[in-house]
PDB file of C-alpha atoms and ligand atoms in Angstrom:
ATOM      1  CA  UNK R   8      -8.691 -18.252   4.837  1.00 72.00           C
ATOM      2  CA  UNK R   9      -6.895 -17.752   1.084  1.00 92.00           C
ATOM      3  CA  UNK R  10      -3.684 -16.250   0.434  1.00 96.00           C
ATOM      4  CA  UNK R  11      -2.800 -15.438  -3.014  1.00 97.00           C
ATOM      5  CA  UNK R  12       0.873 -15.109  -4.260  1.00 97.00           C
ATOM      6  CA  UNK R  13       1.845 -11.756  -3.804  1.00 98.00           C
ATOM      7  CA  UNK R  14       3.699 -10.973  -7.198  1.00 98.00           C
ATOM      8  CA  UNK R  15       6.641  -8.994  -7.775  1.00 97.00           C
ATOM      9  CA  UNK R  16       8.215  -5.989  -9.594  1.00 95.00           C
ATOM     10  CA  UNK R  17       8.374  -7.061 -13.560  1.00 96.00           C
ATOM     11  CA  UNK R  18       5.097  -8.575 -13.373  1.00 97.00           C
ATOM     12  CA  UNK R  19       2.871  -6.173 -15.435  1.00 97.00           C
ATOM     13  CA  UNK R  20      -0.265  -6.197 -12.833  1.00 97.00           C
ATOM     14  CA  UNK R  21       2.029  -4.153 -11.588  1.00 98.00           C
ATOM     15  CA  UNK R  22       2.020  -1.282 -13.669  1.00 98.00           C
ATOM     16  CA  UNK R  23      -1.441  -1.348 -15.062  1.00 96.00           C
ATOM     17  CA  UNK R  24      -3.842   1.279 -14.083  1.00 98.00           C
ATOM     18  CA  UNK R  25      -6.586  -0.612 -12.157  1.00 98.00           C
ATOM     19  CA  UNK R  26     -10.171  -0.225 -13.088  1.00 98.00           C
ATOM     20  CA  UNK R  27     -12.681   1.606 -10.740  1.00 98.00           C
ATOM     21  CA  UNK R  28     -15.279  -1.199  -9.216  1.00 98.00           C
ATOM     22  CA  UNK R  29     -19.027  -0.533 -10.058  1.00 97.00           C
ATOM     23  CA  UNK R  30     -20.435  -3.005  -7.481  1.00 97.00           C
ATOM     24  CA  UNK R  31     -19.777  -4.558  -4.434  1.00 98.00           C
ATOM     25  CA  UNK R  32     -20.698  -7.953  -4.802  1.00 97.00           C
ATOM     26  CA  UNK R  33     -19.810 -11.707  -3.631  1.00 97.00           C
ATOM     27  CA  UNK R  34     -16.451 -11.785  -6.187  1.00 97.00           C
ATOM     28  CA  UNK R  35     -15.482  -7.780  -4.646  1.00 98.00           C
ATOM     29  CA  UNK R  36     -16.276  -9.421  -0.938  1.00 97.00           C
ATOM     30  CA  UNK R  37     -13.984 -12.585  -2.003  1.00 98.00           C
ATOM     31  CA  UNK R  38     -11.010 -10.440  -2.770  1.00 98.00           C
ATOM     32  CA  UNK R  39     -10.790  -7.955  -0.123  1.00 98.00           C
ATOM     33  CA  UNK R  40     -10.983 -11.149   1.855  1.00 98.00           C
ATOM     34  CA  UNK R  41      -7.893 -12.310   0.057  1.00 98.00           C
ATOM     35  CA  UNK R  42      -6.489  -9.070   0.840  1.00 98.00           C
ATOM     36  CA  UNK R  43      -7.094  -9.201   4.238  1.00 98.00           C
ATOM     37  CA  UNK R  44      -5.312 -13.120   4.971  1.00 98.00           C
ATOM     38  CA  UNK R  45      -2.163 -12.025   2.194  1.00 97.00           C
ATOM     39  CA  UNK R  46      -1.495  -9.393   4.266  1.00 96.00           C
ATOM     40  CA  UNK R  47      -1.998 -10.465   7.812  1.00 95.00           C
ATOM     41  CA  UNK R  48       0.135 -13.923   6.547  1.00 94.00           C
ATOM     42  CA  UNK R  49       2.981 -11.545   5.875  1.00 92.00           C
ATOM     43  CA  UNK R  50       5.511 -10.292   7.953  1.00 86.00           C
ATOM     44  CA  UNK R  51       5.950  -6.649   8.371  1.00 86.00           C
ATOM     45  CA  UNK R  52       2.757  -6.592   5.985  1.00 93.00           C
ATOM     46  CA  UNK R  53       1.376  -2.784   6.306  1.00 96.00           C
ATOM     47  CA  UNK R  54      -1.066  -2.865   3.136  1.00 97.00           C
ATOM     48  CA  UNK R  55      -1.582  -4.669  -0.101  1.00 98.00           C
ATOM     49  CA  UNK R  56      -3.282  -3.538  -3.162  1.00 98.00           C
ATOM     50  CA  UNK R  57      -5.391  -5.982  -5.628  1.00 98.00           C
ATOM     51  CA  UNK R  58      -2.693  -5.138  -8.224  1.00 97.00           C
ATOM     52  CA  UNK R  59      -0.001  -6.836  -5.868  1.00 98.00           C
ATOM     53  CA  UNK R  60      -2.094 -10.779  -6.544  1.00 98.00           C
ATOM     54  CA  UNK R  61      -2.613  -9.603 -10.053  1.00 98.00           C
ATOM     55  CA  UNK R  62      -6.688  -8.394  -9.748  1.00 98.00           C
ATOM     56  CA  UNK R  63      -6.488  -5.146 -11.605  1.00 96.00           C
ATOM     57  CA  UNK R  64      -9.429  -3.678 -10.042  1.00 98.00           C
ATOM     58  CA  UNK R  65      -9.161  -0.632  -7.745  1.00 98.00           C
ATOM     59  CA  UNK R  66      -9.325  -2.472  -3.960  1.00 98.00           C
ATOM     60  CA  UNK R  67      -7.149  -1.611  -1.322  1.00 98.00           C
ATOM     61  CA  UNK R  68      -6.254  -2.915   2.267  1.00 98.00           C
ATOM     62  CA  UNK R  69      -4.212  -1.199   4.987  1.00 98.00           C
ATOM     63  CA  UNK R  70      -3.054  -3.116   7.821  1.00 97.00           C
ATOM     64  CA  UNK R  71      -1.730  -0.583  10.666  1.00 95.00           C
ATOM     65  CA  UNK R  72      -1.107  -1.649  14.125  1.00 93.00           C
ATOM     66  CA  UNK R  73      -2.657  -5.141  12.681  1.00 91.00           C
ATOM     67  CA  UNK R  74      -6.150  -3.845  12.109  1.00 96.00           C
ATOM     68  CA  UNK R  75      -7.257  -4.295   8.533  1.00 97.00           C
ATOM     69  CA  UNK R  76      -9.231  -1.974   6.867  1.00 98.00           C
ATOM     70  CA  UNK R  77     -10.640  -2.205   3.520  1.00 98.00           C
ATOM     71  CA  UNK R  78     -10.643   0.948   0.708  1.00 98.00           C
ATOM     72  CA  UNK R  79     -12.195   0.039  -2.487  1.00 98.00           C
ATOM     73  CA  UNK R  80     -11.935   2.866  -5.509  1.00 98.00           C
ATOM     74  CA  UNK R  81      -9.757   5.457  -2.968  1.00 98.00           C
ATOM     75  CA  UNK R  82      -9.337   8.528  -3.911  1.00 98.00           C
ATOM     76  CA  UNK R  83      -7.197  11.446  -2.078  1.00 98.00           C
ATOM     77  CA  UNK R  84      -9.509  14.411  -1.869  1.00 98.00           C
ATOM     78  CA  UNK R  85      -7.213  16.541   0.667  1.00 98.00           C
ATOM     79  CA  UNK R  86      -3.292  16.161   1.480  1.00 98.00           C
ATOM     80  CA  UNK R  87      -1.082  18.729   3.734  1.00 98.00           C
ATOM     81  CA  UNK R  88       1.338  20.925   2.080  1.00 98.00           C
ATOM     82  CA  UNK R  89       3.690  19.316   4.358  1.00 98.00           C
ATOM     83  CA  UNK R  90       5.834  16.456   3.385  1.00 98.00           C
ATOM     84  CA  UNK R  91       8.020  13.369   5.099  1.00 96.00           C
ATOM     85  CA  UNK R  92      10.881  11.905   3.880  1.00 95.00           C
ATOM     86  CA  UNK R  93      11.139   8.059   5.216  1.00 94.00           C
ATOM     87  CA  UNK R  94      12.226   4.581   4.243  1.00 93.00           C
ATOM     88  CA  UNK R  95      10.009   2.183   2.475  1.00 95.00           C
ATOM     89  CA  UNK R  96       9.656  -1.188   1.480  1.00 95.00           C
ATOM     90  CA  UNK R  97       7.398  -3.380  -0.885  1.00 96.00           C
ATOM     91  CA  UNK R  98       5.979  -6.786  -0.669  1.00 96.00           C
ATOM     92  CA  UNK R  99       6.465  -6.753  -4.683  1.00 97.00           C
ATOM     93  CA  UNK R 100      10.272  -5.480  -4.210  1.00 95.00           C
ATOM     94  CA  UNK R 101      11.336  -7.845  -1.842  1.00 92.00           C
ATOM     95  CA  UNK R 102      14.249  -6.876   0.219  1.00 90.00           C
ATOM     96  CA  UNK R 103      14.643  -3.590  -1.228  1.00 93.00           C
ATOM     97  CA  UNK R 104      14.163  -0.275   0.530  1.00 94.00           C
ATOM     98  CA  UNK R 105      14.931   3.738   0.170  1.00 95.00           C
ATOM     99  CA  UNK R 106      13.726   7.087   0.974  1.00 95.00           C
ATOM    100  CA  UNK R 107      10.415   8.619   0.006  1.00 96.00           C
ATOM    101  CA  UNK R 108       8.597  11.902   0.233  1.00 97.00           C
ATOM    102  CA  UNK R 109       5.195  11.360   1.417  1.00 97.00           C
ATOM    103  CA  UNK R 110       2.387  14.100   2.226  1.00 98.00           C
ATOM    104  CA  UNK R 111       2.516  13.952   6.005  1.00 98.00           C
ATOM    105  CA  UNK R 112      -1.348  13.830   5.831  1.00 98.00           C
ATOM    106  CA  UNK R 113      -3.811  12.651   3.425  1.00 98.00           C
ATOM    107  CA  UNK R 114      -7.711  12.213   3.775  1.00 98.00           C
ATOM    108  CA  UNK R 115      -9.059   9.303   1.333  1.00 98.00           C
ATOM    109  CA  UNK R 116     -13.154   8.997   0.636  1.00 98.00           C
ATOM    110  CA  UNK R 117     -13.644   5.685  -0.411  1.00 98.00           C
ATOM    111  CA  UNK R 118     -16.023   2.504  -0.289  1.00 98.00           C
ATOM    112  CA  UNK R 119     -15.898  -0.150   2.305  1.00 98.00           C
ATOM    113  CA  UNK R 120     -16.597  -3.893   1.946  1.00 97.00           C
ATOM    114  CA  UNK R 121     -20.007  -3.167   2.370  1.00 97.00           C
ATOM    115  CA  UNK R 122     -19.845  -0.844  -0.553  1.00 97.00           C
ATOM    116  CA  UNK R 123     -20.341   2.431   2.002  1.00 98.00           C
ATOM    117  CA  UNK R 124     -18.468   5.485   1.435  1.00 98.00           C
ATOM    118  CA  UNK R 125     -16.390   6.617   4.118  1.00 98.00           C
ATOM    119  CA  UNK R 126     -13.862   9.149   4.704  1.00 98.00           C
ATOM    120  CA  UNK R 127     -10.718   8.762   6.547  1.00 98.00           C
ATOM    121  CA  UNK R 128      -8.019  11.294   7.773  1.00 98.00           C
ATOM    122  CA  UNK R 129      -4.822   9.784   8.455  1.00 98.00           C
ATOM    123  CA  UNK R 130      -1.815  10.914   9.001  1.00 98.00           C
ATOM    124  CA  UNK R 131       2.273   9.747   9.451  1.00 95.00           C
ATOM    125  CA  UNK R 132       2.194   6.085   8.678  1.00 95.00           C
ATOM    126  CA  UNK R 133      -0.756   5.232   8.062  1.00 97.00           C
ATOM    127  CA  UNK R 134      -0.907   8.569   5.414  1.00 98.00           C
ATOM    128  CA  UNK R 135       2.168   6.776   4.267  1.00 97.00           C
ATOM    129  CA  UNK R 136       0.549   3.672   3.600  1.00 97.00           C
ATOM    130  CA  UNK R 137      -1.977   4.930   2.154  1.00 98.00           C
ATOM    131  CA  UNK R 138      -0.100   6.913  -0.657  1.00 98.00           C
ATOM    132  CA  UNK R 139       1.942   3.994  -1.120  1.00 98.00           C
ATOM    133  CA  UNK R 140      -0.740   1.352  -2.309  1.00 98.00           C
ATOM    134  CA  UNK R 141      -3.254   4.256  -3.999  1.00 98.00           C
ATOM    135  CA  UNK R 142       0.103   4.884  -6.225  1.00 98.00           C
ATOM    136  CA  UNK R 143       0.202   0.630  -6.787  1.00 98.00           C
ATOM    137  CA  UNK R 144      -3.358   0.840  -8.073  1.00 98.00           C
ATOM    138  CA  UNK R 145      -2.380   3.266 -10.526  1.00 98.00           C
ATOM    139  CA  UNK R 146       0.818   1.443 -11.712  1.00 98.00           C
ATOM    140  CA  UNK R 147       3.356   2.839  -9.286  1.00 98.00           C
ATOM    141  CA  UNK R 148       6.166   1.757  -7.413  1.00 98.00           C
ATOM    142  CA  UNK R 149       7.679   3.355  -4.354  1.00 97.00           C
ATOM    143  CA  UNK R 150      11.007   3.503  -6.344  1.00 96.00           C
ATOM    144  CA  UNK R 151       9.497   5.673  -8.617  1.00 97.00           C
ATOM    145  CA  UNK R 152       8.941   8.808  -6.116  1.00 97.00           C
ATOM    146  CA  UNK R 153      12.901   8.270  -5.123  1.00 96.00           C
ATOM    147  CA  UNK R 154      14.398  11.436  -6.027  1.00 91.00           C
ATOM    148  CA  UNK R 155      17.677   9.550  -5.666  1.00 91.00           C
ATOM    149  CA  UNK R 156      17.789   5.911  -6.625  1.00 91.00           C
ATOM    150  CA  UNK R 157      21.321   5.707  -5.720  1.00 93.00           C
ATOM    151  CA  UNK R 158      19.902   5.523  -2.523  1.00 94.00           C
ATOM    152  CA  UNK R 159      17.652   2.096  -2.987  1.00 94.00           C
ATOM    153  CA  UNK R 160      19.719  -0.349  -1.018  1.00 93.00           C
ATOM    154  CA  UNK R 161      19.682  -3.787  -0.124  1.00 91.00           C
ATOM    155  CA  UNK R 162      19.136  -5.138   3.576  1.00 84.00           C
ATOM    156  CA  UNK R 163      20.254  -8.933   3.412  1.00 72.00           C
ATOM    157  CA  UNK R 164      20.146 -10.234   6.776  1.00 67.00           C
ATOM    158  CA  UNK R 165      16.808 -10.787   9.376  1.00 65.00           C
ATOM    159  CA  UNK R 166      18.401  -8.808  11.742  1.00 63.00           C
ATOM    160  CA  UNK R 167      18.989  -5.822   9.712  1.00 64.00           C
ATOM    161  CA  UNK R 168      15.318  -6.166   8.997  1.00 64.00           C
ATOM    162  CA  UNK R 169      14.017  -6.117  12.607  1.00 64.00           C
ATOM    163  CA  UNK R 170      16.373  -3.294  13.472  1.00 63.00           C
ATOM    164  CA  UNK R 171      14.578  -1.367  10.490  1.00 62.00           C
ATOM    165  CA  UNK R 172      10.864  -2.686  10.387  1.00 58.00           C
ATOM    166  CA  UNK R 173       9.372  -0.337  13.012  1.00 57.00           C
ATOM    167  CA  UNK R 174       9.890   2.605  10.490  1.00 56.00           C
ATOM    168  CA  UNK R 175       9.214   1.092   7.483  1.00 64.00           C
ATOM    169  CA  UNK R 176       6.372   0.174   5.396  1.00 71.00           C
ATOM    170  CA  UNK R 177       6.183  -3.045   4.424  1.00 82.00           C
ATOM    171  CA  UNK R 178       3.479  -2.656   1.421  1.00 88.00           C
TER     172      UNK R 178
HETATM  173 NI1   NI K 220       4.152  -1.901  -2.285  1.00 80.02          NI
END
């Protein structure tokens, strides 16, 4: 089991573009690994990209309903036409949240930690998630999409946080 530090928003891993991975070897298997116990280790944790512990490399893990499961170079080949507005959250924005439109459904080809393509068709939260960490591995943040920043808001206390996590994405 390794966690890595989970690093946050002014650290520039965070807005590089991360580079597609040409093989899945050992070092690929070590950090989805790392991807895997970060995220699990972390409350509310609902997906963490490689840019998040500063590997600029396009890897990916989602972590719905506690089930982890790995994406390495994603890429969105279809998305509805219709969208979601919902709050959000970051591991790399700690304590920060605010509305954002998401497709409502996205399906994402990518490889899995056995370097196997796949194809998965998600939709709601996990099509949420999804959107969210593909945007960190190309060097953007949720408040970004936020057609209204005025609306990124603190939420200081635990309690606050419990009354909000079932909704939110922790990523
Ligand atoms: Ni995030």
């Amino acid at each position: 089991m390794a966690t890595r530090t989970i690093v946050t928003v002014g650290h520039p891993a965070l807005r590089q573009r991360a580079k597609k991975i040409h093989r899945v070897d050992e070092s690929v298997k070590q950090l989805v690994d790392d991807l895997i116990d970060t995220v699990s280790a972390t409350p509310n944790g609902a997906g963490l990209a490689a840019n998040q512990i500063a590997v600029p490399l396009r890897a990916l893990v989602t972590y719905v309903d506690q089930k982890p499961q790995v994406f390495i170079n994603p890429e969105i080949v279809e998305e509805s036409e219709e969208v979601d507005e919902a709050e959000e959250g970051c591991l790399s924005i700690p304590g920060w949240y605010g509305p954002v439109w998401r497709k409502e459904r996205v399906t994402v080809r990518a490889l899995n930690e056995k370097g196997k393509q796949f194809k998965v068709k998600a939709a709601d939260f996990e099509a949420r998630v999804l959107q969210h960490e593909i945007d960190h591995l190309n060097g953007v943040l949720f408040i970004d999409r936020m057609e209204d920043k005025t609306q990124l808001h603190r939420v200081e206390s635990d309690e606050e946080e419990e009354q909000l996590e079932d909704e939110q994405v922790f990523a």
